[in-house]
Amino acid sequence: MAHSHSNEHDLMDLRAKLRGKDRRITKPREEILELLGKEDHPISAKIIHEKLEGSCNLVTAYRSLKMLESMNLVKRFDFGDNTARFELICCNDKAHHHHLICNDCRTVVEIEECFDPKMESRIAQKHGFRNVTHQLEFFGLCSSCQTA
Amino acid sequence: MAHSHSNEHDLMDLRAKLRGKDRRITKPREEILELLGKEDHPISAKIIHEKLEGSCNLVTAYRSLKMLESMNLVKRFDFGDNTARFELICCNDKAHHHHLICNDCRTVVEIEECFDPKMESRIAQKHGFRNVTHQLEFFGLCSSCQTA
DNA sequence: TAATTAATGCAAAAGACTTGCATTTAAAGC
DNA sequence: GCTTTAAATGCAAGTCTTTTGCATTAATTA
């Protein structure tokens, strides 16, 4: 699932969204978006920092990701290993998706399937919650790790 | 959702499971299980250590929880705040469930509803995975926090 | 009751993430 | 383009959760 086609759009989107908020488009922020656009799976701040060697400090990566998340340009995922991972939010049909992670080798597979959204609104209504979202990830043993 | 009724059973279960593995039933382990049995929601290692003041070191809490998890007596949850929380796995109808967490005040509501298990087996089969489980948590704004 | 070895507790470390502060730099004004 | 100014960066140092090494304690087994 390559996102590279969405780069330009995302950068425009970023510019538009930042302009209204007294915020700036900086080299690290652009590079993070560009990198995320090339990635097939969510990646951590540490990996981002490493891949952008030199052009984005680790602290800046954390701060930028938090900011991009708050602007809904990036989504945070949790694969249960004390490390947040981030993915570009793109506006096509694959926007909402989940992951299947191998408990052994940590391979990640993107899952497009999801449950009926009515379940979510039912739950929200039942408990008087609003703006309800969900985090859903699947874990198991991939075919290679079953034999090993 | 009080679990207190399941204590004795869980302890027996623990004893049975440990016996075969050259492992021991110790005071901290018993106390952790007893405490978890009384809790309505998943709690962190730190909270466990605090509530068992004196009788269970924080490190022991971490180690015991990891062990209990590996023996399927305890389940780990992640509410997106860099802190693992644990719940007793009990064998009644409420065994499998999820949570709805307020993004603001962190209130937790237990959710019994879940999607059709066929989805999970379909996903497992499609990607050649086995022993597939899932982590599903809902996040939103509770009624109190909507106004504030 | 003694022997054995798993489990504990302490101290210290590792790892993810955050914060304070001086410096840099994007962007708005001249 | 040049100056201004406040946001963003980078470094150092800190916080917080979780892990590890090692000597000590205590649960099981004989």
Tab-separated table of C-alpha atoms (C1' of nucleotides) in Angstrom:
chain	number	residue	atom	x	y	z
A	1	MET	CA	0.000	0.000	0.000
A	2	ALA	CA	2.222	2.844	-1.240
A	3	HIS	CA	1.063	6.317	-0.409
A	4	SER	CA	3.619	8.197	-2.447
A	5	HIS	CA	0.994	9.640	-4.770
A	6	SER	CA	-0.510	11.608	-1.939
A	7	ASN	CA	2.574	13.663	-1.103
A	8	GLU	CA	1.772	16.834	-2.939
A	9	HIS	CA	-1.749	16.832	-1.735
A	10	ASP	CA	-0.632	16.342	1.839
A	11	LEU	CA	1.887	19.127	1.683
A	12	MET	CA	-0.744	21.480	0.279
A	13	ASP	CA	-3.075	20.299	2.952
A	14	LEU	CA	-0.427	20.951	5.569
A	15	ARG	CA	0.248	24.450	4.277
A	16	ALA	CA	-3.437	25.275	4.230
A	17	LYS	CA	-4.012	23.964	7.702
A	18	LEU	CA	-0.966	25.599	9.236
A	19	ARG	CA	-1.497	28.999	7.698
A	20	GLY	CA	-4.536	29.741	9.804
A	21	LYS	CA	-2.779	28.870	13.044
A	22	ASP	CA	0.344	30.998	13.166
A	23	ARG	CA	2.365	27.964	12.421
A	24	ARG	CA	5.202	27.329	10.032
A	25	ILE	CA	6.101	24.890	7.305
A	26	THR	CA	9.606	23.804	8.150
A	27	LYS	CA	12.127	21.501	6.594
A	28	PRO	CA	11.777	18.783	9.261
A	29	ARG	CA	7.997	18.821	8.973
A	30	GLU	CA	8.086	18.564	5.217
A	31	GLU	CA	10.616	15.777	5.351
A	32	ILE	CA	8.611	13.813	7.882
A	33	LEU	CA	5.519	14.034	5.695
A	34	GLU	CA	7.502	13.081	2.637
A	35	LEU	CA	9.025	10.088	4.398
A	36	LEU	CA	5.696	8.946	5.794
A	37	GLY	CA	4.300	9.236	2.280
A	38	LYS	CA	6.792	6.646	1.101
A	39	GLU	CA	6.236	4.193	3.919
A	40	ASP	CA	3.952	1.218	3.677
A	41	HIS	CA	3.451	0.800	7.402
A	42	PRO	CA	3.372	2.962	10.511
A	43	ILE	CA	6.845	3.908	11.721
A	44	SER	CA	8.172	5.205	15.026
A	45	ALA	CA	9.724	8.586	15.811
A	46	LYS	CA	13.053	6.864	16.267
A	47	ILE	CA	12.930	5.304	12.789
A	48	ILE	CA	11.921	8.645	11.294
A	49	HIS	CA	14.841	10.320	12.999
A	50	GLU	CA	17.202	7.627	11.746
A	51	LYS	CA	15.933	7.661	8.169
A	52	LEU	CA	16.124	11.449	7.947
A	53	GLU	CA	19.643	11.302	9.268
A	54	GLY	CA	20.819	14.765	10.210
A	55	SER	CA	17.859	16.695	8.922
A	56	CYS	CA	15.522	15.987	11.815
A	57	ASN	CA	16.401	15.716	15.455
A	58	LEU	CA	14.666	13.022	17.486
A	59	VAL	CA	13.031	15.628	19.735
A	60	THR	CA	11.787	17.494	16.696
A	61	ALA	CA	10.365	14.267	15.321
A	62	TYR	CA	8.373	13.743	18.514
A	63	ARG	CA	7.152	17.324	18.549
A	64	SER	CA	6.295	17.396	14.863
A	65	LEU	CA	4.426	14.114	14.996
A	66	LYS	CA	2.380	15.313	17.927
A	67	MET	CA	1.568	18.479	16.026
A	68	LEU	CA	0.752	16.653	12.790
A	69	GLU	CA	-1.449	14.296	14.762
A	70	SER	CA	-3.345	17.189	16.310
A	71	MET	CA	-3.926	18.560	12.805
A	72	ASN	CA	-5.218	15.208	11.613
A	73	LEU	CA	-2.502	14.748	9.044
A	74	VAL	CA	-0.983	11.778	10.784
A	75	LYS	CA	-2.416	8.894	12.773
A	76	ARG	CA	-0.879	7.248	15.808
A	77	PHE	CA	-0.913	3.471	16.212
A	78	ASP	CA	-0.024	1.241	19.074
A	79	PHE	CA	1.308	-2.234	18.408
A	80	GLY	CA	1.723	-3.098	22.061
A	81	ASP	CA	5.492	-2.679	22.364
A	82	ASN	CA	5.698	0.679	24.154
A	83	THR	CA	6.415	2.475	20.914
A	84	ALA	CA	4.064	4.801	19.080
A	85	ARG	CA	4.015	4.425	15.316
A	86	PHE	CA	2.709	6.926	12.820
A	87	GLU	CA	1.111	6.811	9.422
A	88	LEU	CA	0.064	9.504	6.986
A	89	ILE	CA	-3.669	10.016	6.872
A	90	CYS	CA	-4.566	9.893	3.232
A	91	CYS	CA	-7.887	10.746	1.767
A	92	ASN	CA	-8.524	7.816	-0.500
A	93	ASP	CA	-10.567	4.697	0.089
A	94	LYS	CA	-7.816	3.105	2.147
A	95	ALA	CA	-7.903	5.888	4.686
A	96	HIS	CA	-9.405	3.881	7.523
A	97	HIS	CA	-7.631	0.607	8.100
A	98	HIS	CA	-6.103	-1.651	10.709
A	99	HIS	CA	-3.112	-3.954	11.038
A	100	LEU	CA	-2.261	-7.568	11.601
A	101	ILE	CA	1.021	-7.946	13.456
A	102	CYS	CA	3.074	-11.095	13.925
A	103	ASN	CA	3.805	-11.604	17.609
A	104	ASP	CA	7.092	-13.204	16.733
A	105	CYS	CA	8.775	-11.377	13.853
A	106	ARG	CA	6.679	-8.190	14.074
A	107	THR	CA	5.733	-8.267	10.401
A	108	VAL	CA	2.861	-5.899	9.676
A	109	VAL	CA	0.011	-6.508	7.250
A	110	GLU	CA	-2.516	-3.801	6.412
A	111	ILE	CA	-6.132	-4.814	6.918
A	112	GLU	CA	-8.851	-2.962	5.066
A	113	GLU	CA	-11.721	-4.790	6.627
A	114	CYS	CA	-13.547	-3.282	9.579
A	115	PHE	CA	-16.724	-3.866	11.541
A	116	ASP	CA	-20.015	-2.102	10.835
A	117	PRO	CA	-19.697	1.581	11.870
A	118	LYS	CA	-23.144	1.314	13.409
A	119	MET	CA	-21.571	-0.591	16.274
A	120	GLU	CA	-19.484	2.418	17.127
A	121	SER	CA	-22.377	4.888	17.070
A	122	ARG	CA	-24.474	2.469	19.089
A	123	ILE	CA	-21.756	2.289	21.738
A	124	ALA	CA	-21.297	6.070	21.720
A	125	GLN	CA	-25.002	6.697	22.163
A	126	LYS	CA	-25.473	4.036	24.806
A	127	HIS	CA	-22.839	5.634	27.044
A	128	GLY	CA	-23.383	9.286	26.166
A	129	PHE	CA	-19.990	9.662	24.512
A	130	ARG	CA	-19.205	11.842	21.496
A	131	ASN	CA	-16.479	11.859	18.843
A	132	VAL	CA	-15.954	8.169	19.368
A	133	THR	CA	-13.150	6.518	17.422
A	134	HIS	CA	-11.481	3.166	17.824
A	135	GLN	CA	-8.120	1.478	17.818
A	136	LEU	CA	-8.237	-2.036	16.427
A	137	GLU	CA	-5.214	-4.198	15.768
A	138	PHE	CA	-4.929	-7.908	15.177
A	139	PHE	CA	-2.094	-10.046	16.507
A	140	GLY	CA	-1.063	-13.568	15.648
A	141	LEU	CA	1.613	-15.823	14.233
A	142	CYS	CA	2.524	-15.337	10.589
A	143	SER	CA	3.045	-18.361	8.356
A	144	SER	CA	6.861	-18.195	8.577
A	145	CYS	CA	6.835	-18.065	12.358
A	146	GLN	CA	4.379	-20.936	12.770
A	147	THR	CA	6.950	-23.548	11.838
A	148	ALA	CA	9.972	-21.972	13.502
B	1	MET	CA	-18.530	-5.511	36.573
B	2	ALA	CA	-17.128	-6.928	39.817
B	3	HIS	CA	-14.997	-9.992	39.464
B	4	SER	CA	-14.633	-10.753	43.150
B	5	HIS	CA	-16.598	-13.986	42.869
B	6	SER	CA	-13.955	-15.502	40.653
B	7	ASN	CA	-11.085	-15.296	43.142
B	8	GLU	CA	-11.045	-18.788	44.479
B	9	HIS	CA	-11.424	-20.254	41.065
B	10	ASP	CA	-8.569	-18.171	39.726
B	11	LEU	CA	-6.272	-19.147	42.531
B	12	MET	CA	-7.042	-22.804	41.971
B	13	ASP	CA	-6.475	-22.228	38.304
B	14	LEU	CA	-3.164	-20.599	39.084
B	15	ARG	CA	-2.034	-23.418	41.321
B	16	ALA	CA	-2.996	-25.984	38.729
B	17	LYS	CA	-1.237	-24.171	35.935
B	18	LEU	CA	1.898	-23.432	37.885
B	19	ARG	CA	2.355	-26.876	39.310
B	20	GLY	CA	3.265	-28.414	35.974
B	21	LYS	CA	5.882	-25.791	35.196
B	22	ASP	CA	8.284	-25.826	38.121
B	23	ARG	CA	6.819	-22.556	39.252
B	24	ARG	CA	5.726	-21.343	42.648
B	25	ILE	CA	2.668	-19.848	44.213
B	26	THR	CA	3.982	-16.897	46.136
B	27	LYS	CA	2.463	-14.221	48.320
B	28	PRO	CA	2.916	-11.416	45.759
B	29	ARG	CA	1.324	-13.500	43.001
B	30	GLU	CA	-1.624	-14.419	45.146
B	31	GLU	CA	-2.106	-10.827	46.232
B	32	ILE	CA	-1.946	-9.524	42.701
B	33	LEU	CA	-4.613	-11.984	41.590
B	34	GLU	CA	-6.741	-11.158	44.617
B	35	LEU	CA	-6.457	-7.439	43.945
B	36	LEU	CA	-7.226	-7.821	40.250
B	37	GLY	CA	-10.253	-9.851	41.233
B	38	LYS	CA	-11.633	-6.869	43.103
B	39	GLU	CA	-10.990	-4.316	40.376
B	40	ASP	CA	-13.605	-3.194	37.897
B	41	HIS	CA	-11.177	-1.971	35.271
B	42	PRO	CA	-7.671	-2.760	34.089
B	43	ILE	CA	-4.988	-1.333	36.376
B	44	SER	CA	-1.297	-0.632	35.916
B	45	ALA	CA	1.676	-2.276	37.609
B	46	LYS	CA	2.303	0.948	39.475
B	47	ILE	CA	-1.217	1.019	40.904
B	48	ILE	CA	-0.942	-2.623	41.885
B	49	HIS	CA	2.314	-1.928	43.696
B	50	GLU	CA	0.765	1.056	45.468
B	51	LYS	CA	-2.399	-0.757	46.510
B	52	LEU	CA	-0.458	-3.738	47.833
B	53	GLU	CA	1.761	-1.400	49.803
B	54	GLY	CA	4.739	-3.253	51.156
B	55	SER	CA	3.719	-6.717	50.111
B	56	CYS	CA	4.689	-6.453	46.466
B	57	ASN	CA	7.645	-4.649	45.022
B	58	LEU	CA	7.116	-2.745	41.765
B	59	VAL	CA	9.620	-4.929	39.930
B	60	THR	CA	7.893	-8.031	41.213
B	61	ALA	CA	4.586	-6.637	40.008
B	62	TYR	CA	5.997	-6.245	36.502
B	63	ARG	CA	7.518	-9.702	36.536
B	64	SER	CA	4.444	-11.382	37.975
B	65	LEU	CA	2.124	-9.675	35.531
B	66	LYS	CA	4.246	-10.765	32.613
B	67	MET	CA	4.217	-14.292	33.942
B	68	LEU	CA	0.481	-14.311	34.637
B	69	GLU	CA	-0.083	-12.941	31.142
B	70	SER	CA	1.978	-15.720	29.608
B	71	MET	CA	-0.162	-18.228	31.515
B	72	ASN	CA	-3.339	-16.610	30.248
B	73	LEU	CA	-4.565	-15.659	33.681
B	74	VAL	CA	-4.285	-11.942	33.053
B	75	LYS	CA	-4.832	-9.769	29.993
B	76	ARG	CA	-2.850	-6.707	29.008
B	77	PHE	CA	-4.565	-3.582	27.701
B	78	ASP	CA	-3.238	-0.445	26.166
B	79	PHE	CA	-5.179	2.785	26.582
B	80	GLY	CA	-2.740	4.881	24.602
B	81	ASP	CA	-0.938	6.594	27.488
B	82	ASN	CA	2.295	4.594	27.575
B	83	THR	CA	1.081	2.514	30.475
B	84	ALA	CA	0.101	-1.131	30.317
B	85	ARG	CA	-2.987	-2.060	32.294
B	86	PHE	CA	-4.017	-5.536	33.392
B	87	GLU	CA	-7.230	-7.355	34.027
B	88	LEU	CA	-8.033	-10.797	35.353
B	89	ILE	CA	-9.185	-13.192	32.668
B	90	CYS	CA	-12.324	-14.730	34.027
B	91	CYS	CA	-14.206	-17.579	32.535
B	92	ASN	CA	-17.756	-16.280	32.574
B	93	ASP	CA	-19.738	-14.669	29.803
B	94	LYS	CA	-18.011	-11.341	30.245
B	95	ALA	CA	-14.611	-12.810	29.529
B	96	HIS	CA	-14.075	-11.154	26.171
B	97	HIS	CA	-14.728	-7.430	26.255
B	98	HIS	CA	-13.401	-4.036	25.311
B	99	HIS	CA	-13.308	-0.516	26.744
B	100	LEU	CA	-14.529	2.954	25.997
B	101	ILE	CA	-12.131	5.553	27.370
B	102	CYS	CA	-12.725	9.273	27.744
B	103	ASN	CA	-9.915	11.186	26.078
B	104	ASP	CA	-10.293	13.933	28.635
B	105	CYS	CA	-10.901	12.499	32.097
B	106	ARG	CA	-9.764	8.939	31.310
B	107	THR	CA	-12.951	7.376	32.636
B	108	VAL	CA	-13.263	3.756	31.529
B	109	VAL	CA	-16.464	1.973	30.533
B	110	GLU	CA	-16.563	-1.751	29.859
B	111	ILE	CA	-18.020	-2.729	26.490
B	112	GLU	CA	-19.397	-6.192	26.002
B	113	GLU	CA	-20.236	-5.778	22.357
B	114	CYS	CA	-17.826	-7.027	19.721
B	115	PHE	CA	-17.778	-7.682	16.009
B	116	ASP	CA	-18.547	-11.033	14.414
B	117	PRO	CA	-15.700	-13.457	15.191
B	118	LYS	CA	-15.893	-14.628	11.596
B	119	MET	CA	-14.131	-11.442	10.597
B	120	GLU	CA	-11.131	-12.460	12.632
B	121	SER	CA	-10.902	-15.962	11.217
B	122	ARG	CA	-11.376	-14.569	7.717
B	123	ILE	CA	-8.457	-12.196	8.251
B	124	ALA	CA	-6.314	-14.938	9.774
B	125	GLN	CA	-6.956	-17.275	6.893
B	126	LYS	CA	-6.493	-14.636	4.209
B	127	HIS	CA	-2.995	-13.821	5.443
B	128	GLY	CA	-1.940	-17.248	6.640
B	129	PHE	CA	-1.799	-16.250	10.297
B	130	ARG	CA	-2.687	-18.439	13.264
B	131	ASN	CA	-3.737	-17.797	16.852
B	132	VAL	CA	-5.110	-14.442	15.839
B	133	THR	CA	-6.480	-12.215	18.578
B	134	HIS	CA	-7.348	-8.542	18.600
B	135	GLN	CA	-7.056	-5.421	20.672
B	136	LEU	CA	-10.039	-3.126	20.321
B	137	GLU	CA	-10.574	0.002	22.375
B	138	PHE	CA	-12.906	2.916	21.830
B	139	PHE	CA	-12.004	6.500	22.617
B	140	GLY	CA	-14.215	9.573	22.847
B	141	LEU	CA	-15.535	12.350	25.045
B	142	CYS	CA	-17.738	11.316	27.943
B	143	SER	CA	-20.871	13.304	28.713
B	144	SER	CA	-19.263	15.270	31.566
B	145	CYS	CA	-16.313	16.295	29.450
B	146	GLN	CA	-18.394	17.396	26.479
B	147	THR	CA	-19.579	20.539	28.208
B	148	ALA	CA	-16.396	21.406	30.082
C	1	DT	C1'	14.487	-30.427	58.399
C	2	DA	C1'	17.696	-29.681	54.909
C	3	DA	C1'	18.541	-29.003	50.064
C	4	DT	C1'	17.406	-26.879	45.824
C	5	DT	C1'	16.238	-23.457	42.861
C	6	DA	C1'	12.537	-20.225	41.619
C	7	DA	C1'	11.058	-15.712	43.031
C	8	DT	C1'	11.969	-11.462	45.360
C	9	DG	C1'	13.887	-6.840	46.242
C	10	DC	C1'	17.236	-3.519	45.655
C	11	DA	C1'	20.029	-0.678	42.705
C	12	DA	C1'	20.954	0.505	38.414
C	13	DA	C1'	19.960	0.619	33.570
C	14	DA	C1'	17.347	0.902	29.341
C	15	DG	C1'	14.057	2.961	26.409
C	16	DA	C1'	10.317	6.128	24.994
C	17	DC	C1'	9.016	10.447	25.422
C	18	DT	C1'	9.030	15.409	27.411
C	19	DT	C1'	10.756	19.960	28.955
C	20	DG	C1'	13.760	24.199	29.528
C	21	DC	C1'	16.342	27.238	27.233
C	22	DA	C1'	19.407	29.376	24.040
C	23	DT	C1'	19.740	29.505	18.989
C	24	DT	C1'	17.917	29.305	14.463
C	25	DT	C1'	14.721	30.304	10.933
C	26	DA	C1'	10.111	30.918	8.557
C	27	DA	C1'	7.132	34.366	7.262
C	28	DA	C1'	5.088	38.960	7.737
C	29	DG	C1'	6.140	43.945	7.500
C	30	DC	C1'	8.853	47.631	5.860
D	1	DG	C1'	15.625	42.387	-0.262
D	2	DC	C1'	16.275	43.432	4.581
D	3	DT	C1'	14.580	43.646	9.225
D	4	DT	C1'	11.704	42.039	12.671
D	5	DT	C1'	9.553	38.651	15.704
D	6	DA	C1'	7.790	34.787	17.364
D	7	DA	C1'	7.528	29.863	16.220
D	8	DA	C1'	10.411	25.828	15.638
D	9	DT	C1'	14.727	23.595	16.389
D	10	DG	C1'	18.467	21.186	18.839
D	11	DC	C1'	20.927	20.162	22.765
D	12	DA	C1'	21.095	18.701	27.542
D	13	DA	C1'	18.787	17.097	31.024
D	14	DG	C1'	14.671	15.267	32.954
D	15	DT	C1'	10.488	12.136	33.629
D	16	DC	C1'	8.211	7.958	33.435
D	17	DT	C1'	7.535	3.062	32.437
D	18	DT	C1'	9.645	-1.148	32.133
D	19	DT	C1'	13.763	-4.285	32.315
D	20	DT	C1'	18.048	-6.483	34.093
D	21	DG	C1'	21.890	-8.131	37.267
D	22	DC	C1'	22.762	-10.005	41.432
D	23	DA	C1'	22.638	-11.175	46.164
D	24	DT	C1'	19.030	-12.699	49.339
D	25	DT	C1'	14.732	-14.979	50.565
D	26	DA	C1'	11.416	-18.458	50.542
D	27	DA	C1'	8.435	-22.189	48.221
D	28	DT	C1'	8.695	-26.851	47.101
D	29	DT	C1'	10.695	-31.549	47.159
D	30	DA	C1'	13.155	-35.221	49.169
